[in-house]
Short mmCIF file of N, CA, C and O in Angstrom, two decimals:
data_model
loop_
_atom_site.label_atom_id
_atom_site.label_comp_id
_atom_site.label_asym_id
_atom_site.label_seq_id
_atom_site.Cartn_x
_atom_site.Cartn_y
_atom_site.Cartn_z
N THR A 1 40.25 28.44 -14.22
CA THR A 1 39.94 27.12 -14.72
C THR A 1 38.51 27.07 -15.26
O THR A 1 37.60 27.62 -14.67
N ALA A 2 38.34 26.41 -16.37
CA ALA A 2 37.01 26.27 -16.97
C ALA A 2 36.21 25.25 -16.18
O ALA A 2 36.74 24.27 -15.67
N ALA A 3 34.91 25.49 -16.07
CA ALA A 3 34.03 24.55 -15.36
C ALA A 3 33.85 23.29 -16.20
O ALA A 3 33.84 23.34 -17.42
N SER A 4 33.70 22.18 -15.51
CA SER A 4 33.44 20.91 -16.20
C SER A 4 32.03 20.93 -16.77
O SER A 4 31.13 21.49 -16.17
N PRO A 5 31.84 20.34 -17.94
CA PRO A 5 30.47 20.27 -18.46
C PRO A 5 29.61 19.40 -17.54
O PRO A 5 30.09 18.48 -16.92
N GLN A 6 28.31 19.74 -17.47
CA GLN A 6 27.39 18.98 -16.64
C GLN A 6 26.89 17.77 -17.40
O GLN A 6 26.54 17.87 -18.57
N THR A 7 26.83 16.65 -16.73
CA THR A 7 26.39 15.41 -17.34
C THR A 7 25.25 14.82 -16.55
O THR A 7 25.36 14.68 -15.34
N PRO A 8 24.15 14.47 -17.21
CA PRO A 8 23.09 13.79 -16.47
C PRO A 8 23.51 12.37 -16.14
O PRO A 8 24.13 11.70 -16.94
N ALA A 9 23.21 11.96 -14.92
CA ALA A 9 23.50 10.59 -14.50
C ALA A 9 22.28 9.72 -14.79
O ALA A 9 21.17 10.23 -14.87
N PRO A 10 22.46 8.43 -14.92
CA PRO A 10 21.31 7.55 -15.13
C PRO A 10 20.40 7.55 -13.90
O PRO A 10 20.80 7.95 -12.83
N MET A 11 19.16 7.07 -14.08
CA MET A 11 18.23 6.99 -12.96
C MET A 11 18.72 5.97 -11.95
O MET A 11 19.18 4.90 -12.30
N LEU A 12 18.60 6.34 -10.67
CA LEU A 12 18.95 5.44 -9.57
C LEU A 12 17.68 5.01 -8.87
O LEU A 12 16.73 5.77 -8.75
N ASN A 13 17.67 3.79 -8.36
CA ASN A 13 16.51 3.22 -7.69
C ASN A 13 17.03 2.49 -6.46
O ASN A 13 17.87 1.61 -6.57
N VAL A 14 16.53 2.87 -5.27
CA VAL A 14 17.02 2.27 -4.03
C VAL A 14 15.83 2.00 -3.11
O VAL A 14 14.86 2.76 -3.10
N SER A 15 15.89 0.90 -2.36
CA SER A 15 14.85 0.61 -1.37
C SER A 15 14.84 1.71 -0.33
O SER A 15 15.90 2.21 0.08
N LEU A 16 13.65 2.08 0.11
CA LEU A 16 13.53 3.15 1.08
C LEU A 16 13.76 2.59 2.49
O LEU A 16 12.83 2.26 3.21
N ALA A 17 15.02 2.45 2.83
CA ALA A 17 15.41 1.94 4.14
C ALA A 17 16.76 2.56 4.50
O ALA A 17 17.62 2.72 3.64
N GLU A 18 16.92 2.90 5.77
CA GLU A 18 18.15 3.51 6.23
C GLU A 18 19.35 2.65 5.88
O GLU A 18 19.33 1.43 6.06
N GLY A 19 20.37 3.28 5.31
CA GLY A 19 21.60 2.58 4.96
C GLY A 19 21.65 2.05 3.54
O GLY A 19 22.68 1.58 3.09
N GLU A 20 20.54 2.12 2.81
CA GLU A 20 20.52 1.64 1.43
C GLU A 20 21.28 2.61 0.52
O GLU A 20 21.20 3.83 0.70
N VAL A 21 22.00 2.07 -0.47
CA VAL A 21 22.79 2.88 -1.40
C VAL A 21 22.60 2.36 -2.81
O VAL A 21 22.56 1.16 -3.03
N ALA A 22 22.48 3.29 -3.76
CA ALA A 22 22.46 2.93 -5.18
C ALA A 22 23.60 3.68 -5.85
O ALA A 22 23.90 4.82 -5.49
N LYS A 23 24.22 3.04 -6.84
CA LYS A 23 25.36 3.65 -7.53
C LYS A 23 25.14 3.57 -9.03
O LYS A 23 24.58 2.60 -9.54
N SER A 24 25.57 4.60 -9.71
CA SER A 24 25.59 4.59 -11.17
C SER A 24 26.95 5.11 -11.60
O SER A 24 27.81 5.32 -10.77
N GLU A 25 27.07 5.37 -12.87
CA GLU A 25 28.32 5.94 -13.36
C GLU A 25 28.52 7.31 -12.75
O GLU A 25 27.91 8.28 -13.18
N GLY A 26 29.30 7.38 -11.70
CA GLY A 26 29.67 8.67 -11.13
C GLY A 26 28.75 9.23 -10.07
O GLY A 26 29.10 10.21 -9.44
N LEU A 27 27.59 8.67 -9.83
CA LEU A 27 26.69 9.23 -8.82
C LEU A 27 26.27 8.14 -7.83
O LEU A 27 25.93 7.03 -8.24
N ARG A 28 26.32 8.48 -6.55
CA ARG A 28 25.85 7.58 -5.50
C ARG A 28 24.73 8.26 -4.74
O ARG A 28 24.82 9.44 -4.41
N LEU A 29 23.68 7.50 -4.47
CA LEU A 29 22.52 7.97 -3.71
C LEU A 29 22.41 7.12 -2.46
O LEU A 29 22.35 5.89 -2.56
N GLY A 30 22.39 7.75 -1.31
CA GLY A 30 22.26 7.01 -0.07
C GLY A 30 21.07 7.49 0.74
O GLY A 30 20.77 8.68 0.77
N VAL A 31 20.37 6.55 1.36
CA VAL A 31 19.27 6.87 2.27
C VAL A 31 19.85 6.86 3.68
O VAL A 31 20.26 5.80 4.17
N LEU A 32 19.90 8.03 4.31
CA LEU A 32 20.51 8.14 5.63
C LEU A 32 19.49 7.96 6.76
O LEU A 32 19.84 7.52 7.84
N ALA A 33 18.24 8.36 6.51
CA ALA A 33 17.20 8.22 7.53
C ALA A 33 15.83 8.33 6.87
O ALA A 33 15.69 8.95 5.81
N VAL A 34 14.83 7.72 7.51
CA VAL A 34 13.45 7.77 7.03
C VAL A 34 12.55 8.00 8.25
O VAL A 34 12.70 7.33 9.26
N VAL A 35 11.64 8.97 8.13
CA VAL A 35 10.64 9.23 9.16
C VAL A 35 9.27 9.17 8.49
O VAL A 35 9.00 9.94 7.57
N ASP A 36 8.43 8.24 8.92
CA ASP A 36 7.09 8.05 8.34
C ASP A 36 6.08 8.35 9.45
O ASP A 36 6.06 7.66 10.47
N GLU A 37 5.28 9.40 9.25
CA GLU A 37 4.33 9.80 10.30
C GLU A 37 3.03 10.30 9.68
O GLU A 37 3.00 10.70 8.53
N PRO A 38 1.94 10.29 10.47
CA PRO A 38 0.67 10.79 9.94
C PRO A 38 0.73 12.30 9.72
O PRO A 38 1.40 13.01 10.46
N VAL A 39 0.02 12.75 8.69
CA VAL A 39 -0.13 14.19 8.46
C VAL A 39 -1.16 14.68 9.47
O VAL A 39 -2.20 14.02 9.66
N PRO A 40 -0.91 15.79 10.16
CA PRO A 40 -1.92 16.31 11.11
C PRO A 40 -3.27 16.47 10.41
O PRO A 40 -3.35 16.98 9.30
N PRO A 41 -4.36 16.01 11.05
CA PRO A 41 -5.69 16.05 10.43
C PRO A 41 -6.09 17.43 9.90
O PRO A 41 -6.79 17.52 8.90
N ALA A 42 -5.63 18.49 10.55
CA ALA A 42 -6.01 19.85 10.14
C ALA A 42 -5.47 20.21 8.76
O ALA A 42 -6.03 21.07 8.08
N VAL A 43 -4.40 19.55 8.31
CA VAL A 43 -3.80 19.89 7.01
C VAL A 43 -3.82 18.72 6.02
O VAL A 43 -3.39 18.87 4.88
N ALA A 44 -4.30 17.55 6.46
CA ALA A 44 -4.35 16.38 5.57
C ALA A 44 -5.36 16.60 4.45
O ALA A 44 -6.43 17.15 4.67
N ARG A 45 -5.00 16.18 3.26
CA ARG A 45 -5.91 16.27 2.11
C ARG A 45 -6.87 15.09 2.08
O ARG A 45 -7.89 15.14 1.41
N GLN A 46 -6.51 14.00 2.75
CA GLN A 46 -7.37 12.82 2.84
C GLN A 46 -7.13 12.12 4.17
O GLN A 46 -6.06 12.26 4.76
N VAL A 47 -8.11 11.39 4.65
CA VAL A 47 -8.00 10.70 5.93
C VAL A 47 -6.84 9.71 5.87
O VAL A 47 -6.70 8.95 4.92
N GLY A 48 -6.01 9.74 6.89
CA GLY A 48 -4.90 8.80 6.99
C GLY A 48 -3.66 9.17 6.18
O GLY A 48 -2.71 8.39 6.15
N GLU A 49 -3.67 10.31 5.52
CA GLU A 49 -2.50 10.70 4.73
C GLU A 49 -1.25 10.71 5.61
O GLU A 49 -1.31 11.08 6.78
N ARG A 50 -0.14 10.26 5.04
CA ARG A 50 1.13 10.21 5.76
C ARG A 50 2.14 11.13 5.10
O ARG A 50 2.06 11.40 3.91
N GLN A 51 3.11 11.56 5.90
CA GLN A 51 4.25 12.27 5.34
C GLN A 51 5.49 11.43 5.61
O GLN A 51 5.71 10.97 6.72
N VAL A 52 6.22 11.19 4.55
CA VAL A 52 7.43 10.39 4.64
C VAL A 52 8.61 11.33 4.39
O VAL A 52 8.77 11.88 3.30
N TRP A 53 9.39 11.55 5.44
CA TRP A 53 10.61 12.35 5.34
C TRP A 53 11.76 11.41 4.99
O TRP A 53 11.91 10.36 5.61
N VAL A 54 12.57 11.80 4.02
CA VAL A 54 13.71 10.98 3.61
C VAL A 54 14.96 11.87 3.63
O VAL A 54 14.99 12.93 2.99
N TYR A 55 15.96 11.44 4.40
CA TYR A 55 17.24 12.16 4.45
C TYR A 55 18.19 11.44 3.49
O TYR A 55 18.51 10.26 3.70
N VAL A 56 18.58 12.13 2.43
CA VAL A 56 19.40 11.52 1.38
C VAL A 56 20.76 12.20 1.28
O VAL A 56 20.93 13.35 1.67
N ALA A 57 21.71 11.44 0.75
CA ALA A 57 23.03 11.98 0.41
C ALA A 57 23.29 11.69 -1.06
O ALA A 57 23.00 10.59 -1.54
N LEU A 58 23.79 12.69 -1.76
CA LEU A 58 24.22 12.54 -3.15
C LEU A 58 25.72 12.75 -3.19
O LEU A 58 26.22 13.74 -2.66
N ASN A 59 26.43 11.82 -3.84
CA ASN A 59 27.89 11.87 -3.91
C ASN A 59 28.29 11.79 -5.38
O ASN A 59 27.98 10.81 -6.06
N ASN A 60 28.99 12.83 -5.87
CA ASN A 60 29.48 12.82 -7.24
C ASN A 60 30.85 12.14 -7.25
O ASN A 60 31.86 12.76 -6.94
N ALA A 61 30.86 10.87 -7.59
CA ALA A 61 32.10 10.10 -7.65
C ALA A 61 32.66 10.06 -9.06
O ALA A 61 33.60 9.33 -9.33
N GLY A 62 32.08 10.86 -9.96
CA GLY A 62 32.52 10.87 -11.35
C GLY A 62 33.51 11.98 -11.63
O GLY A 62 34.06 12.61 -10.72
N SER A 63 33.71 12.24 -12.91
CA SER A 63 34.70 13.24 -13.33
C SER A 63 34.06 14.49 -13.92
O SER A 63 34.77 15.39 -14.37
N ARG A 64 32.71 14.56 -13.93
CA ARG A 64 32.00 15.72 -14.47
C ARG A 64 31.01 16.25 -13.44
O ARG A 64 30.57 15.52 -12.56
N ASP A 65 30.63 17.50 -13.58
CA ASP A 65 29.62 18.10 -12.70
C ASP A 65 28.27 17.40 -12.89
O ASP A 65 27.95 16.97 -14.01
N VAL A 66 27.50 17.31 -11.81
CA VAL A 66 26.15 16.75 -11.87
C VAL A 66 25.19 17.77 -11.26
O VAL A 66 25.35 18.15 -10.10
N ALA A 67 24.24 18.23 -12.06
CA ALA A 67 23.20 19.15 -11.56
C ALA A 67 22.09 18.31 -10.92
O ALA A 67 21.75 17.24 -11.41
N TYR A 68 21.51 18.82 -9.83
CA TYR A 68 20.42 18.11 -9.16
C TYR A 68 19.40 19.13 -8.67
O TYR A 68 19.72 20.28 -8.42
N THR A 69 18.15 18.68 -8.55
CA THR A 69 17.09 19.48 -7.93
C THR A 69 16.26 18.55 -7.07
O THR A 69 16.33 17.32 -7.20
N ALA A 70 15.44 19.13 -6.23
CA ALA A 70 14.52 18.35 -5.40
C ALA A 70 13.55 17.57 -6.27
O ALA A 70 13.05 16.52 -5.87
N LEU A 71 13.28 18.05 -7.48
CA LEU A 71 12.36 17.38 -8.39
C LEU A 71 12.92 16.07 -8.92
O LEU A 71 12.19 15.27 -9.49
N ASP A 72 14.20 15.83 -8.72
CA ASP A 72 14.83 14.59 -9.18
C ASP A 72 14.44 13.38 -8.35
O ASP A 72 14.64 12.25 -8.76
N LEU A 73 13.88 13.61 -7.16
CA LEU A 73 13.57 12.53 -6.24
C LEU A 73 12.07 12.24 -6.22
O LEU A 73 11.26 13.15 -6.12
N GLU A 74 11.73 10.96 -6.31
CA GLU A 74 10.34 10.52 -6.23
C GLU A 74 10.29 9.21 -5.44
O GLU A 74 11.26 8.45 -5.42
N LEU A 75 9.14 8.96 -4.82
CA LEU A 75 8.87 7.66 -4.21
C LEU A 75 7.95 6.90 -5.13
O LEU A 75 7.08 7.49 -5.78
N THR A 76 8.10 5.58 -5.18
CA THR A 76 7.16 4.74 -5.90
C THR A 76 6.87 3.50 -5.06
O THR A 76 7.75 3.02 -4.34
N ASP A 77 5.64 3.04 -5.14
CA ASP A 77 5.27 1.80 -4.48
C ASP A 77 4.95 0.73 -5.52
O ASP A 77 4.34 -0.28 -5.23
N GLY A 78 5.37 0.97 -6.76
CA GLY A 78 5.11 0.03 -7.84
C GLY A 78 3.79 0.29 -8.55
O GLY A 78 3.56 -0.20 -9.64
N ARG A 79 2.92 1.07 -7.92
CA ARG A 79 1.64 1.45 -8.53
C ARG A 79 1.63 2.92 -8.91
O ARG A 79 1.21 3.29 -9.99
N ASP A 80 2.05 3.77 -7.98
CA ASP A 80 2.03 5.22 -8.19
C ASP A 80 3.39 5.81 -7.87
O ASP A 80 4.21 5.20 -7.18
N ARG A 81 3.59 7.03 -8.38
CA ARG A 81 4.79 7.81 -8.06
C ARG A 81 4.37 9.04 -7.28
O ARG A 81 3.34 9.63 -7.56
N TYR A 82 5.20 9.42 -6.32
CA TYR A 82 4.92 10.57 -5.46
C TYR A 82 6.11 11.52 -5.51
O TYR A 82 7.23 11.13 -5.16
N SER A 83 5.85 12.75 -5.93
CA SER A 83 6.89 13.79 -5.95
C SER A 83 7.03 14.38 -4.56
O SER A 83 6.08 14.40 -3.78
N SER A 84 8.20 14.91 -4.28
CA SER A 84 8.39 15.55 -2.98
C SER A 84 7.67 16.90 -2.98
O SER A 84 7.42 17.48 -4.03
N VAL A 85 7.34 17.35 -1.80
CA VAL A 85 6.67 18.64 -1.64
C VAL A 85 7.58 19.56 -0.83
O VAL A 85 8.47 19.10 -0.12
N GLU A 86 7.35 20.84 -0.96
CA GLU A 86 8.15 21.80 -0.21
C GLU A 86 7.69 21.84 1.24
O GLU A 86 6.49 21.87 1.51
N GLY A 87 8.62 21.81 2.15
CA GLY A 87 8.32 21.93 3.57
C GLY A 87 9.24 22.97 4.17
O GLY A 87 10.42 23.01 3.85
N ARG A 88 8.68 23.81 4.98
CA ARG A 88 9.50 24.86 5.62
C ARG A 88 10.15 24.36 6.90
O ARG A 88 11.16 24.88 7.32
N ARG A 89 9.52 23.38 7.52
CA ARG A 89 10.08 22.83 8.75
C ARG A 89 10.28 21.34 8.56
O ARG A 89 9.51 20.70 7.87
N GLY A 90 11.28 20.84 9.20
CA GLY A 90 11.54 19.41 9.13
C GLY A 90 12.58 19.03 10.13
O GLY A 90 13.02 19.85 10.93
N PRO A 91 13.01 17.79 10.08
CA PRO A 91 13.99 17.30 11.04
C PRO A 91 15.39 17.91 10.86
O PRO A 91 16.23 17.78 11.73
N GLY A 92 15.63 18.55 9.72
CA GLY A 92 16.96 19.12 9.46
C GLY A 92 16.96 19.88 8.15
O GLY A 92 15.89 20.23 7.64
N PRO A 93 18.13 20.15 7.59
CA PRO A 93 18.22 20.94 6.36
C PRO A 93 17.51 20.26 5.19
O PRO A 93 17.55 19.04 5.05
N ILE A 94 16.86 21.07 4.37
CA ILE A 94 16.10 20.58 3.22
C ILE A 94 17.03 20.52 1.99
O ILE A 94 17.80 21.45 1.74
N LEU A 95 16.96 19.44 1.23
CA LEU A 95 17.70 19.33 -0.03
C LEU A 95 16.96 20.15 -1.08
O LEU A 95 15.75 19.96 -1.27
N THR A 96 17.64 21.06 -1.74
CA THR A 96 16.98 21.92 -2.72
C THR A 96 17.53 21.64 -4.13
O THR A 96 17.05 20.77 -4.80
N PHE A 97 18.54 22.40 -4.55
CA PHE A 97 19.11 22.22 -5.88
C PHE A 97 20.55 22.70 -5.86
O PHE A 97 20.98 23.40 -4.95
N GLY A 98 21.29 22.32 -6.90
CA GLY A 98 22.67 22.76 -7.00
C GLY A 98 23.43 21.97 -8.04
O GLY A 98 22.84 21.23 -8.83
N VAL A 99 24.72 22.13 -8.02
CA VAL A 99 25.62 21.40 -8.91
C VAL A 99 26.71 20.78 -8.04
O VAL A 99 27.34 21.47 -7.25
N LEU A 100 26.88 19.49 -8.18
CA LEU A 100 27.95 18.79 -7.47
C LEU A 100 29.16 18.68 -8.38
O LEU A 100 29.08 18.13 -9.47
N ARG A 101 30.26 19.23 -7.94
CA ARG A 101 31.53 19.07 -8.65
C ARG A 101 32.06 17.67 -8.35
O ARG A 101 31.67 17.04 -7.38
N PRO A 102 32.97 17.16 -9.17
CA PRO A 102 33.55 15.85 -8.89
C PRO A 102 34.11 15.79 -7.46
O PRO A 102 34.79 16.71 -7.01
N GLY A 103 33.74 14.73 -6.74
CA GLY A 103 34.20 14.54 -5.37
C GLY A 103 33.32 15.18 -4.31
O GLY A 103 33.50 14.93 -3.12
N GLU A 104 32.35 16.01 -4.70
CA GLU A 104 31.50 16.68 -3.73
C GLU A 104 30.33 15.80 -3.30
O GLU A 104 29.85 14.95 -4.05
N VAL A 105 29.86 16.06 -2.08
CA VAL A 105 28.73 15.35 -1.50
C VAL A 105 27.77 16.41 -0.94
O VAL A 105 28.21 17.42 -0.41
N THR A 106 26.48 16.16 -1.06
CA THR A 106 25.48 17.01 -0.42
C THR A 106 24.44 16.11 0.21
O THR A 106 24.32 14.93 -0.15
N SER A 107 23.71 16.65 1.16
CA SER A 107 22.65 15.86 1.80
C SER A 107 21.55 16.79 2.27
O SER A 107 21.74 17.99 2.38
N GLY A 108 20.39 16.21 2.50
CA GLY A 108 19.27 16.99 3.00
C GLY A 108 18.00 16.15 3.02
O GLY A 108 17.97 15.02 2.52
N TRP A 109 16.96 16.72 3.62
CA TRP A 109 15.67 16.06 3.75
C TRP A 109 14.74 16.44 2.62
O TRP A 109 14.77 17.57 2.13
N ARG A 110 13.90 15.49 2.22
CA ARG A 110 12.77 15.74 1.31
C ARG A 110 11.55 15.11 1.95
O ARG A 110 11.66 14.09 2.64
N ILE A 111 10.38 15.72 1.73
CA ILE A 111 9.14 15.21 2.30
C ILE A 111 8.20 14.79 1.18
O ILE A 111 8.12 15.46 0.14
N PHE A 112 7.53 13.67 1.39
CA PHE A 112 6.57 13.13 0.43
C PHE A 112 5.26 12.91 1.17
O PHE A 112 5.26 12.36 2.27
N ARG A 113 4.16 13.33 0.57
CA ARG A 113 2.83 13.06 1.13
C ARG A 113 2.25 11.88 0.36
O ARG A 113 2.17 11.92 -0.87
N VAL A 114 1.86 10.85 1.10
CA VAL A 114 1.39 9.62 0.48
C VAL A 114 0.11 9.15 1.15
O VAL A 114 -0.14 9.46 2.32
N PRO A 115 -0.73 8.40 0.42
CA PRO A 115 -1.96 7.85 1.01
C PRO A 115 -1.63 6.85 2.12
O PRO A 115 -0.55 6.26 2.16
N ALA A 116 -2.60 6.63 2.99
CA ALA A 116 -2.43 5.74 4.14
C ALA A 116 -1.94 4.34 3.74
O ALA A 116 -1.08 3.77 4.39
N ALA A 117 -2.49 3.79 2.67
CA ALA A 117 -2.19 2.40 2.29
C ALA A 117 -0.98 2.26 1.35
O ALA A 117 -0.63 1.16 0.98
N ALA A 118 -0.34 3.36 0.98
CA ALA A 118 0.77 3.29 0.02
C ALA A 118 2.01 2.67 0.66
O ALA A 118 2.22 2.75 1.86
N GLY A 119 2.85 2.03 -0.19
CA GLY A 119 4.10 1.47 0.25
C GLY A 119 4.07 -0.05 0.07
O GLY A 119 3.05 -0.59 -0.30
N PRO A 120 5.19 -0.73 0.33
CA PRO A 120 6.51 -0.18 0.63
C PRO A 120 7.08 0.56 -0.58
O PRO A 120 6.64 0.37 -1.70
N PHE A 121 8.08 1.39 -0.31
CA PHE A 121 8.56 2.32 -1.32
C PHE A 121 9.97 2.03 -1.82
O PHE A 121 10.79 1.46 -1.11
N GLN A 122 10.19 2.49 -3.04
CA GLN A 122 11.52 2.63 -3.62
C GLN A 122 11.72 4.14 -3.80
O GLN A 122 10.76 4.85 -4.11
N LEU A 123 12.95 4.61 -3.61
CA LEU A 123 13.30 6.00 -3.87
C LEU A 123 13.95 6.06 -5.23
O LEU A 123 14.90 5.32 -5.51
N LEU A 124 13.41 6.91 -6.10
CA LEU A 124 13.95 7.10 -7.44
C LEU A 124 14.69 8.43 -7.50
O LEU A 124 14.24 9.41 -6.93
N CYS A 125 15.81 8.45 -8.18
CA CYS A 125 16.56 9.69 -8.38
C CYS A 125 16.94 9.76 -9.84
O CYS A 125 17.65 8.90 -10.36
N ASP A 126 16.43 10.79 -10.52
CA ASP A 126 16.70 10.96 -11.95
C ASP A 126 17.20 12.38 -12.17
O ASP A 126 16.40 13.30 -12.34
N THR A 127 18.51 12.58 -12.13
CA THR A 127 19.07 13.92 -12.29
C THR A 127 18.88 14.43 -13.72
O THR A 127 19.05 15.61 -13.97
N ARG A 128 18.47 13.56 -14.63
CA ARG A 128 18.19 14.01 -15.99
C ARG A 128 16.92 14.84 -16.01
O ARG A 128 16.76 15.71 -16.85
N ALA A 129 15.98 14.58 -15.07
CA ALA A 129 14.70 15.28 -15.06
C ALA A 129 14.84 16.72 -14.62
O ALA A 129 14.17 17.60 -15.13
N GLY A 130 15.73 16.99 -13.67
CA GLY A 130 15.82 18.34 -13.12
C GLY A 130 16.96 19.16 -13.67
O GLY A 130 17.11 20.32 -13.35
N SER A 131 17.80 18.59 -14.50
CA SER A 131 18.96 19.36 -14.99
C SER A 131 18.68 19.98 -16.32
O SER A 131 17.67 19.79 -16.91
#
């Protein structure tokens, strides 16, 4: 069987809160958990820096393949955007990259380093950026 062509999904925007879901044509983004904690002072780039772990699920409810990467996810507080950073350790499996076939679901953690005063956040997902 021939593979389905990959289609970029529109940008999704969801409040950063457990249980929040955003839907577009064929793609669903869900926030399953959020952990917001201080960055240890020994590795912080600035005083009070926080790390926000976000456990997300991506569901391809469409009829075409959807490519995704960790670069597709960003946090915004309406003033600035924060890209996720690579972490070797975390609360669970890290979301990296791949292709979701129709009907497939994937999930994983992403970590964002943000200033002490940043937030509240929206989670942005733009599979057009990483595909």
